[in-house]
Short mmCIF file of C-alpha atoms and ligand atoms in Angstrom, two decimals:
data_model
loop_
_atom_site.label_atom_id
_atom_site.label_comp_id
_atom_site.label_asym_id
_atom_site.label_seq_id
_atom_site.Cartn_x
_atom_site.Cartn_y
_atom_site.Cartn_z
CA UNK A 24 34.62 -16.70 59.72
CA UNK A 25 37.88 -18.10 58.87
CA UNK A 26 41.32 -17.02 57.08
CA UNK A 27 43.88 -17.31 55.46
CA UNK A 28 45.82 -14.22 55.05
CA UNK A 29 48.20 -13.00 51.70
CA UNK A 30 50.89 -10.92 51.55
CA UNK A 31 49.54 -8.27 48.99
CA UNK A 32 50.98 -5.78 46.91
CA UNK A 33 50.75 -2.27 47.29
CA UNK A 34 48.45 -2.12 44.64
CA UNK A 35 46.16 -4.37 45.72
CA UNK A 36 45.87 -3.29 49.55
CA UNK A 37 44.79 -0.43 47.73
CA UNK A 38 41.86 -2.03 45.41
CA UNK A 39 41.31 -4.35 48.05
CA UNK A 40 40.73 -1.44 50.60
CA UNK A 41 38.18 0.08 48.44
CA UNK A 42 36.38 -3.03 47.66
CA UNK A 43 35.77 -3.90 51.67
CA UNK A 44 35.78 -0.21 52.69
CA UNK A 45 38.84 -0.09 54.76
CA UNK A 46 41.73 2.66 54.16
CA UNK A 47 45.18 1.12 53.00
CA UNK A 48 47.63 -0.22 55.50
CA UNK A 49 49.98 2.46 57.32
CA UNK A 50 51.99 1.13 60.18
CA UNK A 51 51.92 3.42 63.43
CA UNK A 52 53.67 3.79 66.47
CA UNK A 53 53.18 1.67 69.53
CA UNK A 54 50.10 2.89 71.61
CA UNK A 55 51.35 4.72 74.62
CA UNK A 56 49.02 3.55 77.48
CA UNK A 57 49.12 6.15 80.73
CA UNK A 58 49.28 2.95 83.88
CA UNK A 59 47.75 -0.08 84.27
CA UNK A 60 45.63 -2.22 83.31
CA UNK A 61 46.10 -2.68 79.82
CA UNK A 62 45.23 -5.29 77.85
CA UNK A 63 46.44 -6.27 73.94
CA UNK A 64 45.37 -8.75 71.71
CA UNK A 65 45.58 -10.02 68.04
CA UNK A 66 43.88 -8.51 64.92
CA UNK A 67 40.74 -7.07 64.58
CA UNK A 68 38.98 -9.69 66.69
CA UNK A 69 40.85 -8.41 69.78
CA UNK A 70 38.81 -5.24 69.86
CA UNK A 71 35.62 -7.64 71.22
CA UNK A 72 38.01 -9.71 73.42
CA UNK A 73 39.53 -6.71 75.03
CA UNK A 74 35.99 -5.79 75.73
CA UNK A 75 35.37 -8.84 77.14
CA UNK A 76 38.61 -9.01 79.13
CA UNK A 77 38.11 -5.60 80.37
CA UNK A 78 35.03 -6.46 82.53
CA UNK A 79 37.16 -8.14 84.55
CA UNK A 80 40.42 -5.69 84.36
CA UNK A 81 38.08 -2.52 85.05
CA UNK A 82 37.29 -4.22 88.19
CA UNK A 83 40.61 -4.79 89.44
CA UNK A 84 40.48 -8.50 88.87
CA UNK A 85 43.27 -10.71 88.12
CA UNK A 86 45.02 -10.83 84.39
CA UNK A 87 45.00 -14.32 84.36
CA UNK A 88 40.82 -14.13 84.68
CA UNK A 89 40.93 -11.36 82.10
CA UNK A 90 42.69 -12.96 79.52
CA UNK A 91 40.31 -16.40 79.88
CA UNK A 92 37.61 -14.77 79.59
CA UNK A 93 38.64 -11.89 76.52
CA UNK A 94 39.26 -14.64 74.37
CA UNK A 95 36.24 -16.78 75.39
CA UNK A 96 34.61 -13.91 73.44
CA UNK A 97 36.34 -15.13 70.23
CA UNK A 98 35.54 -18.79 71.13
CA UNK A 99 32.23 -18.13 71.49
CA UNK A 100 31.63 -15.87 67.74
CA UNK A 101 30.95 -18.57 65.65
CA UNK A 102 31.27 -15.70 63.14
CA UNK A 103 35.02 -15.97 63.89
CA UNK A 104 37.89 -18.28 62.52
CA UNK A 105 38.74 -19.30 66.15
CA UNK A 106 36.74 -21.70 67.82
CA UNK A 107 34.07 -24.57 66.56
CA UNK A 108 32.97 -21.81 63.22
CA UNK A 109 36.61 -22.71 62.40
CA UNK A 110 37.79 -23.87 58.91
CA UNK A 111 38.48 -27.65 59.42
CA UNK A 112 41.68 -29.99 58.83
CA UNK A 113 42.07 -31.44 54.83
CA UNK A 114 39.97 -34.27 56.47
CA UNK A 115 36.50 -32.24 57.58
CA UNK A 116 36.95 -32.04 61.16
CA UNK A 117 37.92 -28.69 63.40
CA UNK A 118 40.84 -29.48 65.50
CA UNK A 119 41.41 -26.75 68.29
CA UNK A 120 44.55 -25.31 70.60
CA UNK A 121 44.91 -22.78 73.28
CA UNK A 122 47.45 -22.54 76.13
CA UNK A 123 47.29 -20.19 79.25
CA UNK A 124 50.04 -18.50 81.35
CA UNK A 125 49.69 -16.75 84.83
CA UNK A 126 51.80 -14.60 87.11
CA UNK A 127 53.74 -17.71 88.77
CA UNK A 128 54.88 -19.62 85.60
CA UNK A 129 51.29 -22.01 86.05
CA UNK A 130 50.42 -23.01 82.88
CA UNK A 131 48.35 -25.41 80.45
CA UNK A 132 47.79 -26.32 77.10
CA UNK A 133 45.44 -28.19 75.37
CA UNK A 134 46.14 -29.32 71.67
CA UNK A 135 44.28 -31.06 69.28
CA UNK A 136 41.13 -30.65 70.69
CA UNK A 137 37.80 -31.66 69.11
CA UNK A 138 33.93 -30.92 69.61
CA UNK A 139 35.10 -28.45 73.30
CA UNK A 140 33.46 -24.88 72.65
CA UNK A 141 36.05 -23.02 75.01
CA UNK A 142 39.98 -24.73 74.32
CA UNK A 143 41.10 -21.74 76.26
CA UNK A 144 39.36 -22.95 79.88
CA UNK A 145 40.32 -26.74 79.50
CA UNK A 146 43.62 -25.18 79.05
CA UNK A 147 42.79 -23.63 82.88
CA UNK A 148 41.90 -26.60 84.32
CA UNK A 149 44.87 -28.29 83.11
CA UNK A 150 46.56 -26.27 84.51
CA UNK A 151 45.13 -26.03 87.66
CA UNK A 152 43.95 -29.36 88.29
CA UNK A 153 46.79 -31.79 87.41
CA UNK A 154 50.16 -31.91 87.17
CA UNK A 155 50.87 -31.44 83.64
CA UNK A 156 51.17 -28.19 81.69
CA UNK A 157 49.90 -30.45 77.98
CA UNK A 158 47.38 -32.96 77.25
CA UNK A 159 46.47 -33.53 73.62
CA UNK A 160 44.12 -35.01 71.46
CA UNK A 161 41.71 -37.74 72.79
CA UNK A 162 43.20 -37.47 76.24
CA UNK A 163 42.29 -33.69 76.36
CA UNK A 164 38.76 -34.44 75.38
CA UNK A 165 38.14 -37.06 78.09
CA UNK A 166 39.70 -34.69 80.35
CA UNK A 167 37.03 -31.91 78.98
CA UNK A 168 34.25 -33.99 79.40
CA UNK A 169 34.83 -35.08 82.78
CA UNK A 170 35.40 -31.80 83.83
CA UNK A 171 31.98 -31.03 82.76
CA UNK A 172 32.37 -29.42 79.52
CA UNK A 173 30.01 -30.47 77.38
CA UNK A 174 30.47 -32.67 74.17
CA UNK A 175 29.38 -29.95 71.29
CA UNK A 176 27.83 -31.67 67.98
CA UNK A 177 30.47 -32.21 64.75
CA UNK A 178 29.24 -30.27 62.43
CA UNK A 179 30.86 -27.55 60.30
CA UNK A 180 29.57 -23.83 60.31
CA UNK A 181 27.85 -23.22 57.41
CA UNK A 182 31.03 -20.63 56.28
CA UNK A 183 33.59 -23.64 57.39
CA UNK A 184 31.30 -26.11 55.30
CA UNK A 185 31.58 -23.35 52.17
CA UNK A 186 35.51 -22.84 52.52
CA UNK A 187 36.31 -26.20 52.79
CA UNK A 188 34.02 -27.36 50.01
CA UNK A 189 36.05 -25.11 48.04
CA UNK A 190 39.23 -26.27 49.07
CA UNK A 191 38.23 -29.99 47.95
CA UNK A 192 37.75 -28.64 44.27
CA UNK A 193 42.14 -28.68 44.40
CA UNK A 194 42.73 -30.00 47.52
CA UNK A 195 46.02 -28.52 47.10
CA UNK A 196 48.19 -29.08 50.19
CA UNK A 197 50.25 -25.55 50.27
CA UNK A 198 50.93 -24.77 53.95
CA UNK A 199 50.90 -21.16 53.49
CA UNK A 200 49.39 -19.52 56.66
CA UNK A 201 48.98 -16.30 57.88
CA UNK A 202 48.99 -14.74 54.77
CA UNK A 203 46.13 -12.36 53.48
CA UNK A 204 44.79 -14.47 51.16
CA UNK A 205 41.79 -12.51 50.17
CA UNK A 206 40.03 -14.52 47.17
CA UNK A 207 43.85 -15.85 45.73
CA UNK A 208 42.53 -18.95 44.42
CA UNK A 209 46.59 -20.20 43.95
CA UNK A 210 47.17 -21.20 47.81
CA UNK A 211 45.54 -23.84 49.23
CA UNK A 212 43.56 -21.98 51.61
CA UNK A 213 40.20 -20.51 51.43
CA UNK A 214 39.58 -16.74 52.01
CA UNK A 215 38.55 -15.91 55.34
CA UNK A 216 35.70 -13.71 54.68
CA UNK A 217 32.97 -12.52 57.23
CA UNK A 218 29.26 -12.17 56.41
CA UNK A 219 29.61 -8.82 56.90
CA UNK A 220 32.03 -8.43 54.60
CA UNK A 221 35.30 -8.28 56.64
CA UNK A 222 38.40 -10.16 56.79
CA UNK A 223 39.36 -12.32 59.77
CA UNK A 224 42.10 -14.27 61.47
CA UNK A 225 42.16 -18.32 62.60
CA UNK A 226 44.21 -17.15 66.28
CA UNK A 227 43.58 -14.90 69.23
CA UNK A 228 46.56 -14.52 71.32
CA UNK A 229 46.26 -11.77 74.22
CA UNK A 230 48.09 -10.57 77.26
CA UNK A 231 47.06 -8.10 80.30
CA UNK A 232 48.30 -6.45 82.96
CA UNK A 233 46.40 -6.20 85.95
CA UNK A 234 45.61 -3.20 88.42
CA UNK A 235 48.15 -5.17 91.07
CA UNK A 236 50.98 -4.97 88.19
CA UNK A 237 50.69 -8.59 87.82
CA UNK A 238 50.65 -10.13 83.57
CA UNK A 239 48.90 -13.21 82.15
CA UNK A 240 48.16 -14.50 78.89
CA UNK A 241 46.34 -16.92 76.47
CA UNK A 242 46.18 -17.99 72.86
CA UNK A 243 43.35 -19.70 71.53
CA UNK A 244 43.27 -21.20 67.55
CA UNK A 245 41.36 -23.53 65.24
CA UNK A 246 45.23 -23.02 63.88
CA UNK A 247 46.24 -23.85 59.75
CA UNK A 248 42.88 -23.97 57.77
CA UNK A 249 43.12 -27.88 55.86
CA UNK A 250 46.00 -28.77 57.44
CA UNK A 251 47.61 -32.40 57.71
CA UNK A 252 45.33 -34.37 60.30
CA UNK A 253 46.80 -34.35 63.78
CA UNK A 254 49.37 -30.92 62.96
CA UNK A 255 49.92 -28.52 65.76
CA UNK A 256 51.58 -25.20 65.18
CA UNK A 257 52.47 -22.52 67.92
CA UNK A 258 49.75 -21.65 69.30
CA UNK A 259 49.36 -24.37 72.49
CA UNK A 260 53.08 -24.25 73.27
CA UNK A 261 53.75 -22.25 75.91
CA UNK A 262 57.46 -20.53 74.39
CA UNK A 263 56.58 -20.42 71.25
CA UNK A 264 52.64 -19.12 71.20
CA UNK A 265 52.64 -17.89 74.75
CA UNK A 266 54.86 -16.89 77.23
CA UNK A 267 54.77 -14.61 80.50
CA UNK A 268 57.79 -14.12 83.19
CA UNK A 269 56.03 -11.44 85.64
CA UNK A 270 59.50 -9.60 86.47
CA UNK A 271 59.76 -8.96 82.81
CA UNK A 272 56.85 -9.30 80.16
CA UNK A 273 54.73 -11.55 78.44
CA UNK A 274 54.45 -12.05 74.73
CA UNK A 275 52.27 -13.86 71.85
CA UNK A 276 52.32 -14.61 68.58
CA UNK A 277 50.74 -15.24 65.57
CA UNK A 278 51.21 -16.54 62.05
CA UNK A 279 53.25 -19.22 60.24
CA UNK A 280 53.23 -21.73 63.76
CA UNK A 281 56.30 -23.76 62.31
CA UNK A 282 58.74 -20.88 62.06
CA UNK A 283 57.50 -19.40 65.63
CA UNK A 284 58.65 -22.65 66.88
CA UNK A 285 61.72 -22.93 65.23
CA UNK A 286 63.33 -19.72 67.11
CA UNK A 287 61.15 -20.34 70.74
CA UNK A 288 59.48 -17.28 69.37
CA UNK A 289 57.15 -15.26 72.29
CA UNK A 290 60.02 -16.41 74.53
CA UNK A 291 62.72 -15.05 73.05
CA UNK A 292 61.24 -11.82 72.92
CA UNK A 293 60.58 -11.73 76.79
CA UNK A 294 64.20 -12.63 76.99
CA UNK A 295 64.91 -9.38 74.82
CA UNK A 296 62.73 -7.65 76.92
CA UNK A 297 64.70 -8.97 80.04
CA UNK A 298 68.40 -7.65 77.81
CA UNK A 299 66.25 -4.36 78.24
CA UNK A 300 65.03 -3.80 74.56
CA UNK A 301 61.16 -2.21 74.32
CA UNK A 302 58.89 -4.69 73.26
CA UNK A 303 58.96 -3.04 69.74
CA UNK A 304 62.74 -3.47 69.34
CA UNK A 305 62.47 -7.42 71.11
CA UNK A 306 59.68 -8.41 68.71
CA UNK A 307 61.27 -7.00 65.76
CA UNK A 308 64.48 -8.88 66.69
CA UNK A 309 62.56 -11.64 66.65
CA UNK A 310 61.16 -11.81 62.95
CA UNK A 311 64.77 -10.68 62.02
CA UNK A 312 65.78 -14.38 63.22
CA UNK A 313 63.61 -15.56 60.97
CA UNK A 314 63.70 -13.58 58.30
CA UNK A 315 67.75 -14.56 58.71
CA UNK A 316 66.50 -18.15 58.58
CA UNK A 317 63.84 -18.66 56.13
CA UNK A 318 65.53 -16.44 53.57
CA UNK A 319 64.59 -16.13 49.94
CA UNK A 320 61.20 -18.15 51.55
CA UNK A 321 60.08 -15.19 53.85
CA UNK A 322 57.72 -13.85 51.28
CA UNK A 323 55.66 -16.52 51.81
CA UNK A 324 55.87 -16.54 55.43
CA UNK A 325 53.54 -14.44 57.95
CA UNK A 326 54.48 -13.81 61.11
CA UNK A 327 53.98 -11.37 63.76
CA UNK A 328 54.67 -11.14 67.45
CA UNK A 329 52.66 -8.55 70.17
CA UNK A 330 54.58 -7.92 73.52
CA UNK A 331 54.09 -6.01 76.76
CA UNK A 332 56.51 -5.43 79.39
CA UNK A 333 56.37 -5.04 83.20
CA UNK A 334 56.29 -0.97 82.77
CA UNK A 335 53.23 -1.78 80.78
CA UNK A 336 54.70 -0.75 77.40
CA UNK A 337 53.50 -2.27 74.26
CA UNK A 338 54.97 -3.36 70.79
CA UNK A 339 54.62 -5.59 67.78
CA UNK A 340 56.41 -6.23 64.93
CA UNK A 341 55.09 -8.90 61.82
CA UNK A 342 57.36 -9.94 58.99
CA UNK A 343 54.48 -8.20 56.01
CA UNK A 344 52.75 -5.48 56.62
CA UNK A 345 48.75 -6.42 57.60
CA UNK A 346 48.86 -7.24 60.98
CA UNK A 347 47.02 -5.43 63.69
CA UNK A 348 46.55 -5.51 67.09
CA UNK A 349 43.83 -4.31 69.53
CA UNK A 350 44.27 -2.33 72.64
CA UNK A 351 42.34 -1.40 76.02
CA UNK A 352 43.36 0.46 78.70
CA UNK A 353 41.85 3.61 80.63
CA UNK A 354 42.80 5.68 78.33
CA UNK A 355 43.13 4.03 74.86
CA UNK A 356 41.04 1.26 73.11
CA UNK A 357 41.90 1.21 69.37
CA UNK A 358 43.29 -0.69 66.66
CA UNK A 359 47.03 -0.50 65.84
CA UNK A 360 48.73 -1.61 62.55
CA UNK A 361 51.78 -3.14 63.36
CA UNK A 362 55.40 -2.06 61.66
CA UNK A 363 56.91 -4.58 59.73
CA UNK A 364 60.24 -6.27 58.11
CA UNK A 365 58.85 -5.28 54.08
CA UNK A 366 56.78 -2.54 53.68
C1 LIG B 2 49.23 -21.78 63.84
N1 LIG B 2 49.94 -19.64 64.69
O1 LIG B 2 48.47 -22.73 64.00
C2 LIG B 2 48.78 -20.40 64.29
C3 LIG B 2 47.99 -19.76 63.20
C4 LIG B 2 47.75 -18.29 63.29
O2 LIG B 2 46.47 -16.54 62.57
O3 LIG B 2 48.31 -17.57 64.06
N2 LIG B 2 46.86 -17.79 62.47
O4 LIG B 2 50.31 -21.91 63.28
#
């Protein structure tokens, strides 16, 4: 289910590691995929999205098809912190955002969304069926329903219901996202801990390259676990969560929403990309505006951004070290651990 994540000290990746049976963190190199497609996506979940994206890439379908339907899988794991499973707002109810991106600069966004299983497909149709690129709240339902997507029951997983009950103990408002917050009691938000045992993520963001060269991508989230009633962060705003120019690259990102707003965040790395810097070197440009911006703050502050360009390279960069992406092409479907700003 859910998260929240911490920034951890050495020390404790290391305990921490032991305890859920993972090695401690060590950045790597960008995966070098051999042609296209290729797909990438956020944390751990993406591994299960590529999957799903890939039946559609491996059959030389569209990106824009692909990267619907890989994070669909997400949606749909109610085991996951993205989707209806989600960890609610401070005031019990799961409020949802995705935005989509194709080829052609079509895209739509959907923000503020309650009781809709799949955010990421309304997002579609808004797109493709009227003439705005953003509908919100209320309006987005309606628009949901009429389109035929059925009106899901309001009711808390039984891991949301658990978090959130234990968030009410403080109720501490402490808008710390993005942060591996495994078990700290001191931030307002709950631990995102599986059944199994593992440690998830509240956001899927993902982008593709299809077999005709041609990029798309989407960003689905249940966004800031207990947050203020009615707040968005980056994730539906296509710029900041999301964006794809087909001559040059597409980008996501994930984390603190706020400060990937602030600096137009998966935008201005596909306008790196465009200056000709490898999506490493444009995403780690990137934090470094907001690491110049947030200061002495940045150790609070998560962020990380995931980028591919039109020669189907890939590259990441996060502010902390803990994020990792997931990656499917021909000839490579793994887990990276993305380089960071502090080590
Ligand atoms: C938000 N960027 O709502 C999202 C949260 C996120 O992993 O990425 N969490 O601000």
């Amino acid at each position: 289910m859910i998260n929240r994540r911490k920034f951890i000290s050495a020390s404790a990746v290391s305990s921490l590691a032991a305890l859920i049976g993972k090695k401690a963190w060590a950045s790597e190199a960008p995966a070098i995929v051999k042609g296209k497609p290729v797909v990438i996506s956020t944390w751990d979940a993406g591994l299960a999205a590529n999957k799903g994206a890939w039946e559609i890439l491996g059959k030389s379908g569209r990106a824009l098809d692909a990267v619907e339907a890989g994070v669909r899988v997400t949606e749909d794991s109610l085991n996951c912190c993205v989707g209806l499973g989600a960890n609610p707002d401070r005031d019990g109810f799961v409020t949802l955002d995705a935005c989509i991106m194709d080829e052609n600069f079509n895209c739509g966004s959907v923000a503020f969304l309650e009781r809709i299983k799949h955010p990421i497909s309304v997002a579609r149709r808004v797109m493709e069926k009227t003439p705005h690129v953003m509908l919100v709240g209320s309006g987005a339902q309606q628009f949901a329903v009429a389109e035929g997507f059925p009106l899901e029951e309001q009711k808390l997983s039984l891991d949301a219901q658990r978090s959130y009950e234990e968030w009410l103990k403080k109720s501490e408002y402490k808008p710390v996202i993005n942060i591996e917050n495994k078990g700290n009691a001191s931030t307002s938000f709950a631990p995102a801990k599986l059944a199994n045992g593992e440690w998830n993520h509240d956001t899927i963001g993902m982008v593709a390259m299809d077999a005709n060269g041609n990029l798309s991508g989407s960003c689905t989230t249940s966004g800031m676990g207990f947050k203020m009633r009615g707040r968005l962060g980056d994730s539906p705003i296509i710029g900041a969560g999301l964006y794809v120019d087909n001559e040059v690259g597409a980008c996501t990102a994930t984390g603190q929403g706020e400060d990937v707003i602030r600096v137009s965040g998966s935008h201005t790395v596909v306008e790196l990309m465009r200056q000709g810097l490898s999506p490493e070197a444009a995403c780690k440009k990137a934090i470094e505006r907001i690491v110049r911006i947030k200061k002495d703050k940045i150790k609070d502050i998560q962020v990380a951004f995931l980028a591919l360009n039109k020669k189907g390279q890939v590259g990441a960069f996060a502010i902390h070290k803990g994020f990792s992406y997931a990656i499917k092409s021909n000839d490579v479907e793994k887990l990276v651990n993305a380089k960071s700003w502090t080590s």
